[in-house]
Amino acid sequence: MELKKFLSIHILCVLIFVGFLYYFTIFIFLDDLLSLQSSAGKFHSFFFTFMASVCVFSFFVCVLKDPGGVPFSYLPDVEDHEASDQESKRSGLLKKKCDKCSEYKPPRTHHCRICRRCILRMDHHCAWINNCVGHRNYKAFVALIFYATIAIIYSSVILVSDAIHKDWNFDGVMHLKLFYIATGVVLIGLSLTLGTLLGWHIYLTMRNMTTIEYYEGKRAAWLASKSGMNYHHPYDVGAYKNISLVLGPNMLKWLYPTAVSHIKDGLSFPTSREYS
């Protein structure tokens, strides 16, 4: 049952943190800064509530959405220009077989030792969603880190603004200052971490590349340079086309985690050779 995926300490920590962050941001920092009864306070509370809601929704999609497994009926196509060359054909099939689960692997598929199966267009296994990030939930993952980054930065700005405008002339202020400082350190640290992660996945999306393929590409580029050749990622078909393949052709739905009608079966992908 998919709901069993929520029985994870990492997911529990995420949900508890989101709950505390929402409470502190709205009912402590924002209320103290603007008052929730003011029009400005209502606007900011509505905006942060919206960002938190779409963030949690994207998180649930990432947890529950199957990243994509290899169909049991899958058999790779092996070009056989000479029908008599059976040894070459057999060698090609062996290269396409996973040495962990002994199943045939489509292009861009990798075996996850935690999930114990091969994942289509695998990027990585994420403990925080207790799931692999792969072909079918990568868009939701990008949306998640986008909304989470915006929400954390927004919360950090509200905290800092409240701290600047707050009247600190009262008894017991030291404990409150420590609370603000500790919370600020956590939020700013998370803002930098999530911002970096978002920038990384924007780069990967524009190159139509996964994290695994990035490191494989670095090695391939090094080997190619030793032979006096240039390496080009085979699935990089241009920035805009790459984004459209990953997030969809409709820009208005790029950050909607369940708008995945453009996602194909994940058994084959367009290559730069087809677009040249």
Tab-separated table of C-alpha atoms in Angstrom:
chain	number	residue	atom	x	y	z
A	1	MET	CA	0.000	0.000	0.000
A	2	GLU	CA	1.408	3.406	-1.001
A	3	LEU	CA	0.487	5.040	2.329
A	4	LYS	CA	3.124	2.850	4.000
A	5	LYS	CA	5.724	5.150	2.457
A	6	PHE	CA	4.755	7.734	5.085
A	7	LEU	CA	6.004	5.387	7.816
A	8	SER	CA	9.454	6.949	7.657
A	9	ILE	CA	11.338	9.018	10.223
A	10	HIS	CA	12.518	11.370	7.452
A	11	ILE	CA	8.974	12.061	6.238
A	12	LEU	CA	7.769	12.495	9.816
A	13	CYS	CA	10.564	15.034	10.426
A	14	VAL	CA	9.635	16.944	7.258
A	15	LEU	CA	5.946	17.150	8.201
A	16	ILE	CA	6.715	18.225	11.780
A	17	PHE	CA	9.174	20.865	10.542
A	18	VAL	CA	6.638	22.238	8.039
A	19	GLY	CA	4.027	22.438	10.805
A	20	PHE	CA	6.352	24.325	13.152
A	21	LEU	CA	7.592	26.604	10.351
A	22	TYR	CA	4.047	27.501	9.354
A	23	TYR	CA	3.012	28.214	12.944
A	24	PHE	CA	6.093	30.325	13.756
A	25	THR	CA	5.946	32.270	10.490
A	26	ILE	CA	2.235	33.126	10.618
A	27	PHE	CA	1.317	33.283	14.298
A	28	ILE	CA	4.570	34.595	15.787
A	29	PHE	CA	6.727	36.503	13.291
A	30	LEU	CA	4.074	37.800	10.877
A	31	ASP	CA	1.522	38.573	13.587
A	32	ASP	CA	4.164	40.456	15.560
A	33	LEU	CA	5.363	42.345	12.463
A	34	LEU	CA	2.105	43.347	10.764
A	35	SER	CA	-0.772	41.889	12.818
A	36	LEU	CA	-2.942	39.262	11.197
A	37	GLN	CA	-5.937	41.598	11.468
A	38	SER	CA	-4.381	44.161	9.096
A	39	SER	CA	-4.864	43.989	5.325
A	40	ALA	CA	-1.102	43.588	4.809
A	41	GLY	CA	-0.987	40.821	7.407
A	42	LYS	CA	-3.891	38.997	5.758
A	43	PHE	CA	-2.249	39.260	2.337
A	44	HIS	CA	1.093	37.885	3.530
A	45	SER	CA	-0.560	35.128	5.560
A	46	PHE	CA	-2.612	34.106	2.517
A	47	PHE	CA	0.452	34.079	0.255
A	48	PHE	CA	2.548	32.036	2.696
A	49	THR	CA	-0.350	29.640	3.293
A	50	PHE	CA	-0.665	29.138	-0.469
A	51	MET	CA	3.084	28.488	-0.861
A	52	ALA	CA	3.070	26.080	2.080
A	53	SER	CA	0.022	24.255	0.671
A	54	VAL	CA	1.464	23.715	-2.825
A	55	CYS	CA	4.760	22.702	-1.234
A	56	VAL	CA	3.048	20.030	0.888
A	57	PHE	CA	0.967	18.896	-2.094
A	58	SER	CA	4.114	18.522	-4.225
A	59	PHE	CA	5.741	16.635	-1.353
A	60	PHE	CA	2.836	14.155	-1.218
A	61	VAL	CA	3.034	13.648	-4.995
A	62	CYS	CA	6.774	12.928	-4.743
A	63	VAL	CA	6.184	10.394	-1.973
A	64	LEU	CA	3.219	8.604	-3.545
A	65	LYS	CA	4.081	8.781	-7.250
A	66	ASP	CA	5.830	5.747	-8.669
A	67	PRO	CA	9.071	7.015	-10.244
A	68	GLY	CA	8.722	4.436	-13.004
A	69	GLY	CA	9.777	0.828	-13.177
A	70	VAL	CA	10.760	-1.321	-16.128
A	71	PRO	CA	7.769	-3.245	-17.572
A	72	PHE	CA	8.067	-7.010	-17.231
A	73	SER	CA	7.496	-7.381	-20.968
A	74	TYR	CA	10.332	-5.013	-21.895
A	75	LEU	CA	12.914	-6.371	-24.334
A	76	PRO	CA	15.535	-4.043	-25.837
A	77	ASP	CA	15.945	-3.557	-29.557
A	78	VAL	CA	19.335	-4.741	-30.745
A	79	GLU	CA	20.380	-3.657	-34.214
A	80	ASP	CA	21.359	-6.706	-36.152
A	81	HIS	CA	22.755	-5.595	-39.479
A	82	GLU	CA	24.035	-9.109	-40.250
A	83	ALA	CA	21.624	-11.844	-39.383
A	84	SER	CA	24.488	-14.349	-38.996
A	85	ASP	CA	26.202	-12.265	-36.305
A	86	GLN	CA	24.436	-13.974	-33.387
A	87	GLU	CA	27.402	-13.547	-31.008
A	88	SER	CA	27.326	-9.763	-31.448
A	89	LYS	CA	23.573	-9.706	-30.828
A	90	ARG	CA	23.948	-11.791	-27.668
A	91	SER	CA	26.708	-9.468	-26.406
A	92	GLY	CA	24.506	-6.413	-27.013
A	93	LEU	CA	21.675	-7.918	-25.014
A	94	LEU	CA	23.968	-8.741	-22.096
A	95	LYS	CA	25.163	-5.137	-21.954
A	96	LYS	CA	21.551	-4.021	-21.582
A	97	LYS	CA	20.862	-6.365	-18.691
A	98	CYS	CA	21.002	-5.234	-15.052
A	99	ASP	CA	23.619	-7.169	-13.087
A	100	LYS	CA	21.612	-6.677	-9.868
A	101	CYS	CA	18.075	-7.781	-10.757
A	102	SER	CA	18.891	-9.534	-14.058
A	103	GLU	CA	16.240	-7.556	-15.947
A	104	TYR	CA	16.754	-5.716	-19.232
A	105	LYS	CA	17.337	-1.990	-18.779
A	106	PRO	CA	16.021	0.719	-21.148
A	107	PRO	CA	18.291	3.715	-21.837
A	108	ARG	CA	18.872	6.048	-18.850
A	109	THR	CA	17.681	3.382	-16.400
A	110	HIS	CA	19.645	2.586	-13.240
A	111	HIS	CA	19.256	0.146	-10.390
A	112	CYS	CA	18.363	1.523	-6.954
A	113	ARG	CA	19.828	-0.618	-4.195
A	114	ILE	CA	17.347	0.815	-1.660
A	115	CYS	CA	14.208	0.236	-3.756
A	116	ARG	CA	15.772	-2.982	-5.071
A	117	ARG	CA	14.640	-2.447	-8.628
A	118	CYS	CA	15.577	-0.570	-11.790
A	119	ILE	CA	14.178	2.978	-12.088
A	120	LEU	CA	13.450	4.694	-15.412
A	121	ARG	CA	15.528	7.864	-15.907
A	122	MET	CA	16.711	7.638	-12.330
A	123	ASP	CA	18.113	10.811	-10.772
A	124	HIS	CA	18.720	9.671	-7.186
A	125	HIS	CA	17.074	8.048	-4.199
A	126	CYS	CA	15.799	10.679	-1.760
A	127	ALA	CA	15.394	9.613	1.860
A	128	TRP	CA	13.315	12.726	2.615
A	129	ILE	CA	10.507	11.485	0.363
A	130	ASN	CA	11.243	7.798	0.999
A	131	ASN	CA	11.214	7.258	-2.740
A	132	CYS	CA	13.359	7.390	-5.833
A	133	VAL	CA	13.330	10.497	-8.000
A	134	GLY	CA	12.829	9.184	-11.498
A	135	HIS	CA	11.007	9.515	-14.790
A	136	ARG	CA	7.449	9.885	-13.463
A	137	ASN	CA	7.988	12.042	-10.362
A	138	TYR	CA	10.979	14.199	-11.342
A	139	LYS	CA	8.723	17.116	-12.327
A	140	ALA	CA	6.990	16.962	-8.934
A	141	PHE	CA	10.405	16.951	-7.253
A	142	VAL	CA	11.489	20.084	-9.146
A	143	ALA	CA	8.194	21.767	-8.188
A	144	LEU	CA	8.728	20.717	-4.567
A	145	ILE	CA	12.163	22.284	-4.218
A	146	PHE	CA	10.980	25.414	-6.084
A	147	TYR	CA	8.033	25.995	-3.738
A	148	ALA	CA	10.059	24.986	-0.673
A	149	THR	CA	12.820	27.455	-1.592
A	150	ILE	CA	10.332	30.301	-2.087
A	151	ALA	CA	8.545	29.474	1.195
A	152	ILE	CA	11.772	29.261	3.224
A	153	ILE	CA	13.154	32.515	1.793
A	154	TYR	CA	9.801	34.221	2.399
A	155	SER	CA	9.780	32.990	6.005
A	156	SER	CA	13.380	34.180	6.465
A	157	VAL	CA	12.510	37.676	5.211
A	158	ILE	CA	9.532	37.897	7.592
A	159	LEU	CA	11.707	36.744	10.504
A	160	VAL	CA	14.497	39.240	9.765
A	161	SER	CA	12.005	42.082	9.223
A	162	ASP	CA	10.290	41.274	12.515
A	163	ALA	CA	13.628	41.155	14.355
A	164	ILE	CA	14.658	44.546	12.931
A	165	HIS	CA	11.408	46.308	13.837
A	166	LYS	CA	10.867	44.592	17.196
A	167	ASP	CA	11.136	46.504	20.471
A	168	TRP	CA	13.685	44.537	22.510
A	169	ASN	CA	13.414	46.648	25.665
A	170	PHE	CA	11.720	44.255	28.092
A	171	ASP	CA	12.653	41.667	30.714
A	172	GLY	CA	13.623	38.174	29.607
A	173	VAL	CA	14.730	39.422	26.205
A	174	MET	CA	17.842	37.193	26.096
A	175	HIS	CA	15.840	33.974	25.714
A	176	LEU	CA	13.763	35.507	22.937
A	177	LYS	CA	16.892	36.781	21.171
A	178	LEU	CA	18.370	33.274	21.279
A	179	PHE	CA	15.139	31.896	19.812
A	180	TYR	CA	15.209	34.422	16.948
A	181	ILE	CA	18.909	33.832	16.287
A	182	ALA	CA	18.562	30.020	16.292
A	183	THR	CA	15.506	30.157	14.031
A	184	GLY	CA	17.240	32.627	11.708
A	185	VAL	CA	20.325	30.412	11.401
A	186	VAL	CA	18.156	27.393	10.528
A	187	LEU	CA	16.028	29.294	7.983
A	188	ILE	CA	18.930	31.054	6.277
A	189	GLY	CA	20.900	27.799	6.153
A	190	LEU	CA	17.923	26.014	4.607
A	191	SER	CA	17.414	28.884	2.150
A	192	LEU	CA	20.998	28.527	0.921
A	193	THR	CA	20.773	24.728	0.793
A	194	LEU	CA	17.450	24.587	-1.054
A	195	GLY	CA	18.435	27.502	-3.317
A	196	THR	CA	21.586	25.639	-4.324
A	197	LEU	CA	19.615	22.429	-4.893
A	198	LEU	CA	17.059	24.328	-6.999
A	199	GLY	CA	19.800	25.925	-9.085
A	200	TRP	CA	21.390	22.498	-9.602
A	201	HIS	CA	18.172	20.931	-10.874
A	202	ILE	CA	17.407	23.934	-13.098
A	203	TYR	CA	20.816	23.337	-14.671
A	204	LEU	CA	20.111	19.617	-15.077
A	205	THR	CA	16.672	20.309	-16.553
A	206	MET	CA	18.111	22.746	-19.105
A	207	ARG	CA	20.602	20.053	-20.119
A	208	ASN	CA	18.014	17.217	-19.986
A	209	MET	CA	20.351	15.377	-17.665
A	210	THR	CA	20.034	13.469	-14.398
A	211	THR	CA	22.429	13.664	-11.470
A	212	ILE	CA	23.733	10.202	-12.327
A	213	GLU	CA	24.197	11.167	-15.987
A	214	TYR	CA	26.075	14.315	-14.960
A	215	TYR	CA	28.758	12.286	-13.186
A	216	GLU	CA	28.779	9.655	-15.911
A	217	GLY	CA	29.194	12.492	-18.423
A	218	LYS	CA	32.179	13.916	-16.536
A	219	ARG	CA	33.951	10.572	-16.828
A	220	ALA	CA	32.915	10.185	-20.481
A	221	ALA	CA	34.205	13.704	-21.229
A	222	TRP	CA	37.516	12.881	-19.538
A	223	LEU	CA	37.894	9.660	-21.544
A	224	ALA	CA	36.942	11.491	-24.757
A	225	SER	CA	39.500	14.241	-24.120
A	226	LYS	CA	42.238	11.633	-23.713
A	227	SER	CA	41.380	10.441	-27.212
A	228	GLY	CA	41.287	13.971	-28.596
A	229	MET	CA	37.486	13.953	-28.963
A	230	ASN	CA	34.629	16.036	-27.570
A	231	TYR	CA	31.807	14.584	-25.511
A	232	HIS	CA	28.214	15.802	-25.874
A	233	HIS	CA	25.360	14.581	-23.698
A	234	PRO	CA	23.253	12.539	-26.169
A	235	TYR	CA	19.889	13.685	-24.749
A	236	ASP	CA	20.652	17.415	-24.776
A	237	VAL	CA	18.438	18.750	-27.592
A	238	GLY	CA	18.554	22.460	-26.711
A	239	ALA	CA	17.595	24.333	-23.533
A	240	TYR	CA	13.940	25.130	-24.331
A	241	LYS	CA	13.228	21.696	-25.824
A	242	ASN	CA	14.903	20.065	-22.818
A	243	ILE	CA	12.693	22.017	-20.414
A	244	SER	CA	9.603	21.121	-22.464
A	245	LEU	CA	10.487	17.430	-22.362
A	246	VAL	CA	10.878	17.493	-18.582
A	247	LEU	CA	8.251	20.037	-17.436
A	248	GLY	CA	5.865	19.963	-20.385
A	249	PRO	CA	5.121	22.133	-23.445
A	250	ASN	CA	2.722	24.466	-21.588
A	251	MET	CA	4.663	27.070	-19.554
A	252	LEU	CA	1.616	27.722	-17.355
A	253	LYS	CA	1.793	24.112	-16.135
A	254	TRP	CA	5.560	23.860	-15.642
A	255	LEU	CA	5.261	24.052	-11.860
A	256	TYR	CA	2.034	22.070	-11.511
A	257	PRO	CA	3.287	18.715	-10.151
A	258	THR	CA	0.482	16.520	-11.531
A	259	ALA	CA	0.403	17.986	-15.073
A	260	VAL	CA	2.308	15.073	-16.585
A	261	SER	CA	0.352	14.218	-19.736
A	262	HIS	CA	3.552	14.885	-21.736
A	263	ILE	CA	5.410	12.107	-19.901
A	264	LYS	CA	5.887	9.099	-22.180
A	265	ASP	CA	6.631	5.489	-21.282
A	266	GLY	CA	10.274	6.234	-20.390
A	267	LEU	CA	11.614	3.403	-22.530
A	268	SER	CA	13.111	5.702	-25.165
A	269	PHE	CA	14.039	9.377	-25.403
A	270	PRO	CA	14.793	11.793	-28.253
A	271	THR	CA	18.493	12.360	-28.830
A	272	SER	CA	20.553	15.235	-30.189
A	273	ARG	CA	21.319	13.094	-33.238
A	274	GLU	CA	17.616	13.115	-34.159
A	275	TYR	CA	17.521	16.927	-33.955
A	276	SER	CA	20.766	17.548	-35.850
